[in-house]
Amino acid sequence: MNKNFKNLLVLSSILLFASPLSAQIEDKRGLVAKGAELTKVKDGFSFTEGPAINRLGDVYFTDQPNDKIYVWNSNSNQVTLFKESAGRSNGLYFQLDGKLIAAADLNNELWEIDPKSGKETVLVPSFRGKKLNGPNDIWVRPKGGLYFTDPLYPRPYWEGIRGKEMEQDGQHVYYLSADRSELFRVTEDLKQPNGIIGTPDGKFLYVADIGDKKTWKYEIMEDGYLTNKTLFCEMGSDGMTIDDRGNVYLTGKGVTVFDKNGEQIAHIPVPENWTANVTFGALDRKTLFITAMGSVYTLKMKARGVW
């Protein structure tokens, strides 16, 4: 064995040992299953986003630059293509009737997709006669109706003025009523709202203002409006989810978990430059499914997701 090859082996061993895949998970409250390790399910994508779980525990997610939606089968652990020409969808969320809601920002719209046929229906084409900035993430209320964030991230596939300036007067959060008859803003004072998730009882909504590095908690009123805005934590987020203990999971550099009082209780390192989004998958809702750059990952949990 020559000296250079021996040194290469030593260097490879060091790099392998230092890999973020083996980085220690911080878990103060026993959220992660004993002995569980972060597992890469599949790579080769451009940028994964928007994981959403259906009734069977399968997770749909997007590869936005490639304009596709994929599905991870929780039983086989296989990933298959669900839909091409997906409107450059970003965030996804399933309604109780099984329809998939997609933040389709190719034309700055909100879509409803039939999971059997893949056929889409435009739910929100505009607001007050102008294009939205680019619907990003979605949360559906237990009683119906949905919230979505509308930040501005200029896309290379937008042409002309759309790629430089937003038509709306700011970056806001919107509410679409269950009967689709009303669409209105519920926040107008955030810098760049992105991640969004609500509690399973439908009483509270969390909105991550990634532009201000803060996450806010609101009380949800019966008519969909929000009240009692309070600071939840000093961290923004790209995507969000919540577990049955009331803990909130934020993304960015890995996954950071806060309890219902806003105290950080866990951190899950992910070996990518950016962790975009997260949800709980599988029929028992005990598999954390993570979208991060060109890959998707899973982690077995003790905590259970809600849907």
Short mmCIF file of N, CA and C in Angstrom, two decimals, residues 199-272:
data_model
loop_
_atom_site.label_atom_id
_atom_site.label_comp_id
_atom_site.label_asym_id
_atom_site.label_seq_id
_atom_site.Cartn_x
_atom_site.Cartn_y
_atom_site.Cartn_z
N THR A 199 -52.88 23.62 15.02
CA THR A 199 -53.09 22.54 15.99
C THR A 199 -54.26 21.67 15.54
N PRO A 200 -54.27 20.39 15.92
CA PRO A 200 -55.31 19.47 15.44
C PRO A 200 -56.72 19.81 15.91
N ASP A 201 -56.83 20.60 17.00
CA ASP A 201 -58.16 21.03 17.44
C ASP A 201 -58.65 22.26 16.69
N GLY A 202 -57.81 22.79 15.82
CA GLY A 202 -58.19 23.93 15.00
C GLY A 202 -58.22 25.26 15.73
N LYS A 203 -57.62 25.32 16.92
CA LYS A 203 -57.71 26.54 17.73
C LYS A 203 -56.55 27.51 17.52
N PHE A 204 -55.38 26.99 17.13
CA PHE A 204 -54.21 27.86 17.02
C PHE A 204 -53.48 27.62 15.71
N LEU A 205 -52.84 28.69 15.23
CA LEU A 205 -52.08 28.64 13.99
C LEU A 205 -50.68 29.18 14.25
N TYR A 206 -49.67 28.46 13.74
CA TYR A 206 -48.28 28.91 13.81
C TYR A 206 -47.86 29.36 12.41
N VAL A 207 -47.23 30.52 12.35
CA VAL A 207 -46.72 31.04 11.08
C VAL A 207 -45.27 31.44 11.26
N ALA A 208 -44.40 30.90 10.43
CA ALA A 208 -42.98 31.23 10.50
C ALA A 208 -42.68 32.39 9.56
N ASP A 209 -42.18 33.48 10.13
CA ASP A 209 -41.75 34.63 9.33
C ASP A 209 -40.25 34.46 9.11
N ILE A 210 -39.90 33.78 8.02
CA ILE A 210 -38.50 33.46 7.79
C ILE A 210 -37.68 34.71 7.52
N GLY A 211 -38.35 35.75 6.99
CA GLY A 211 -37.65 37.01 6.73
C GLY A 211 -37.30 37.78 7.99
N ASP A 212 -38.00 37.51 9.08
CA ASP A 212 -37.77 38.20 10.35
C ASP A 212 -37.19 37.27 11.41
N LYS A 213 -36.93 36.01 11.02
CA LYS A 213 -36.35 35.01 11.92
C LYS A 213 -37.19 34.84 13.19
N LYS A 214 -38.51 34.76 13.00
CA LYS A 214 -39.43 34.57 14.12
C LYS A 214 -40.57 33.65 13.69
N THR A 215 -41.15 32.97 14.68
CA THR A 215 -42.36 32.20 14.45
C THR A 215 -43.42 32.70 15.42
N TRP A 216 -44.62 32.95 14.88
CA TRP A 216 -45.72 33.54 15.65
C TRP A 216 -46.84 32.53 15.86
N LYS A 217 -47.55 32.72 16.96
CA LYS A 217 -48.70 31.87 17.28
C LYS A 217 -49.95 32.75 17.33
N TYR A 218 -51.01 32.29 16.67
CA TYR A 218 -52.27 33.03 16.62
C TYR A 218 -53.41 32.16 17.13
N GLU A 219 -54.43 32.80 17.63
CA GLU A 219 -55.68 32.12 17.95
C GLU A 219 -56.59 32.23 16.73
N ILE A 220 -57.21 31.11 16.36
CA ILE A 220 -58.07 31.08 15.17
C ILE A 220 -59.51 31.34 15.58
N MET A 221 -60.13 32.31 14.95
CA MET A 221 -61.52 32.63 15.21
C MET A 221 -62.42 31.77 14.31
N GLU A 222 -63.67 31.68 14.67
CA GLU A 222 -64.61 30.82 13.95
C GLU A 222 -64.71 31.18 12.47
N ASP A 223 -64.63 32.47 12.16
CA ASP A 223 -64.77 32.91 10.77
C ASP A 223 -63.48 32.84 9.97
N GLY A 224 -62.41 32.34 10.60
CA GLY A 224 -61.15 32.19 9.91
C GLY A 224 -60.13 33.27 10.19
N TYR A 225 -60.58 34.40 10.72
CA TYR A 225 -59.64 35.47 11.06
C TYR A 225 -58.77 35.04 12.25
N LEU A 226 -57.64 35.72 12.39
CA LEU A 226 -56.68 35.41 13.46
C LEU A 226 -56.65 36.53 14.49
N THR A 227 -56.38 36.16 15.73
CA THR A 227 -56.28 37.14 16.80
C THR A 227 -55.21 36.71 17.80
N ASN A 228 -54.89 37.58 18.76
CA ASN A 228 -53.94 37.28 19.84
C ASN A 228 -52.59 36.79 19.31
N LYS A 229 -51.99 37.58 18.45
CA LYS A 229 -50.66 37.27 17.93
C LYS A 229 -49.63 37.32 19.05
N THR A 230 -48.90 36.21 19.23
CA THR A 230 -47.85 36.16 20.25
C THR A 230 -46.59 35.53 19.66
N LEU A 231 -45.44 35.97 20.14
CA LEU A 231 -44.18 35.42 19.67
C LEU A 231 -44.01 34.01 20.23
N PHE A 232 -43.80 33.05 19.35
CA PHE A 232 -43.60 31.66 19.78
C PHE A 232 -42.12 31.36 20.00
N CYS A 233 -41.29 31.72 19.03
CA CYS A 233 -39.84 31.52 19.20
C CYS A 233 -39.08 32.44 18.26
N GLU A 234 -37.81 32.64 18.59
CA GLU A 234 -36.94 33.51 17.79
C GLU A 234 -36.24 32.69 16.71
N MET A 235 -37.04 32.12 15.83
CA MET A 235 -36.51 31.35 14.70
C MET A 235 -37.56 31.31 13.62
N GLY A 236 -37.13 31.56 12.39
CA GLY A 236 -38.03 31.40 11.26
C GLY A 236 -37.96 29.97 10.77
N SER A 237 -38.67 29.68 9.68
CA SER A 237 -38.67 28.31 9.18
C SER A 237 -39.18 28.27 7.74
N ASP A 238 -38.66 27.30 7.01
CA ASP A 238 -39.13 27.07 5.65
C ASP A 238 -40.43 26.27 5.67
N GLY A 239 -40.41 25.13 6.37
CA GLY A 239 -41.59 24.29 6.52
C GLY A 239 -41.81 23.95 7.98
N MET A 240 -42.99 23.40 8.29
CA MET A 240 -43.32 23.12 9.69
C MET A 240 -44.24 21.91 9.80
N THR A 241 -44.17 21.26 10.97
CA THR A 241 -45.17 20.27 11.34
C THR A 241 -45.34 20.28 12.85
N ILE A 242 -46.26 19.45 13.34
CA ILE A 242 -46.58 19.42 14.77
C ILE A 242 -46.85 17.98 15.17
N ASP A 243 -46.55 17.62 16.43
CA ASP A 243 -46.83 16.25 16.87
C ASP A 243 -47.96 16.23 17.90
N ASP A 244 -48.29 15.04 18.37
CA ASP A 244 -49.43 14.88 19.27
C ASP A 244 -49.16 15.39 20.68
N ARG A 245 -47.93 15.80 20.94
CA ARG A 245 -47.59 16.40 22.23
C ARG A 245 -47.63 17.92 22.18
N GLY A 246 -47.93 18.46 21.01
CA GLY A 246 -47.97 19.90 20.84
C GLY A 246 -46.63 20.51 20.48
N ASN A 247 -45.62 19.68 20.22
CA ASN A 247 -44.31 20.18 19.83
C ASN A 247 -44.34 20.62 18.37
N VAL A 248 -43.63 21.70 18.07
CA VAL A 248 -43.59 22.26 16.72
C VAL A 248 -42.20 22.05 16.13
N TYR A 249 -42.17 21.55 14.89
CA TYR A 249 -40.92 21.20 14.21
C TYR A 249 -40.65 22.24 13.13
N LEU A 250 -39.50 22.93 13.24
CA LEU A 250 -39.10 23.94 12.27
C LEU A 250 -37.91 23.44 11.46
N THR A 251 -37.74 24.00 10.27
CA THR A 251 -36.68 23.53 9.38
C THR A 251 -35.76 24.67 8.96
N GLY A 252 -34.65 24.30 8.38
CA GLY A 252 -33.62 25.22 7.93
C GLY A 252 -32.31 24.47 7.96
N LYS A 253 -31.56 24.64 9.03
CA LYS A 253 -30.37 23.83 9.27
C LYS A 253 -30.80 22.60 10.06
N GLY A 254 -31.20 21.56 9.35
CA GLY A 254 -31.76 20.39 10.00
C GLY A 254 -33.17 20.69 10.48
N VAL A 255 -33.62 19.92 11.47
CA VAL A 255 -34.96 20.09 12.04
C VAL A 255 -34.80 20.47 13.51
N THR A 256 -35.40 21.56 13.91
CA THR A 256 -35.33 22.03 15.29
C THR A 256 -36.73 21.96 15.89
N VAL A 257 -36.83 21.37 17.10
CA VAL A 257 -38.13 21.14 17.71
C VAL A 257 -38.29 22.00 18.96
N PHE A 258 -39.47 22.64 19.05
CA PHE A 258 -39.82 23.46 20.21
C PHE A 258 -41.07 22.89 20.86
N ASP A 259 -41.12 22.93 22.19
CA ASP A 259 -42.34 22.48 22.86
C ASP A 259 -43.40 23.57 22.75
N LYS A 260 -44.59 23.31 23.28
CA LYS A 260 -45.70 24.24 23.10
C LYS A 260 -45.49 25.59 23.78
N ASN A 261 -44.47 25.66 24.65
CA ASN A 261 -44.14 26.92 25.31
C ASN A 261 -43.04 27.68 24.59
N GLY A 262 -42.56 27.13 23.47
CA GLY A 262 -41.52 27.80 22.71
C GLY A 262 -40.11 27.51 23.16
N GLU A 263 -39.93 26.47 23.98
CA GLU A 263 -38.59 26.08 24.43
C GLU A 263 -38.01 25.03 23.49
N GLN A 264 -36.76 25.24 23.04
CA GLN A 264 -36.14 24.26 22.15
C GLN A 264 -35.84 22.98 22.92
N ILE A 265 -36.31 21.84 22.38
CA ILE A 265 -36.15 20.56 23.09
C ILE A 265 -35.45 19.50 22.25
N ALA A 266 -35.23 19.78 20.97
CA ALA A 266 -34.56 18.78 20.14
C ALA A 266 -33.99 19.43 18.89
N HIS A 267 -32.95 18.78 18.36
CA HIS A 267 -32.41 19.18 17.05
C HIS A 267 -31.96 17.93 16.31
N ILE A 268 -32.40 17.82 15.07
CA ILE A 268 -32.07 16.67 14.23
C ILE A 268 -31.20 17.16 13.08
N PRO A 269 -29.89 16.86 13.11
CA PRO A 269 -29.02 17.28 12.01
C PRO A 269 -29.37 16.53 10.72
N VAL A 270 -29.33 17.20 9.61
CA VAL A 270 -29.58 16.60 8.30
C VAL A 270 -28.39 16.95 7.40
N PRO A 271 -27.79 15.98 6.73
CA PRO A 271 -26.55 16.21 5.97
C PRO A 271 -26.77 16.89 4.62
N GLU A 272 -27.43 18.03 4.64
CA GLU A 272 -27.64 18.83 3.44
C GLU A 272 -27.46 20.30 3.80
#
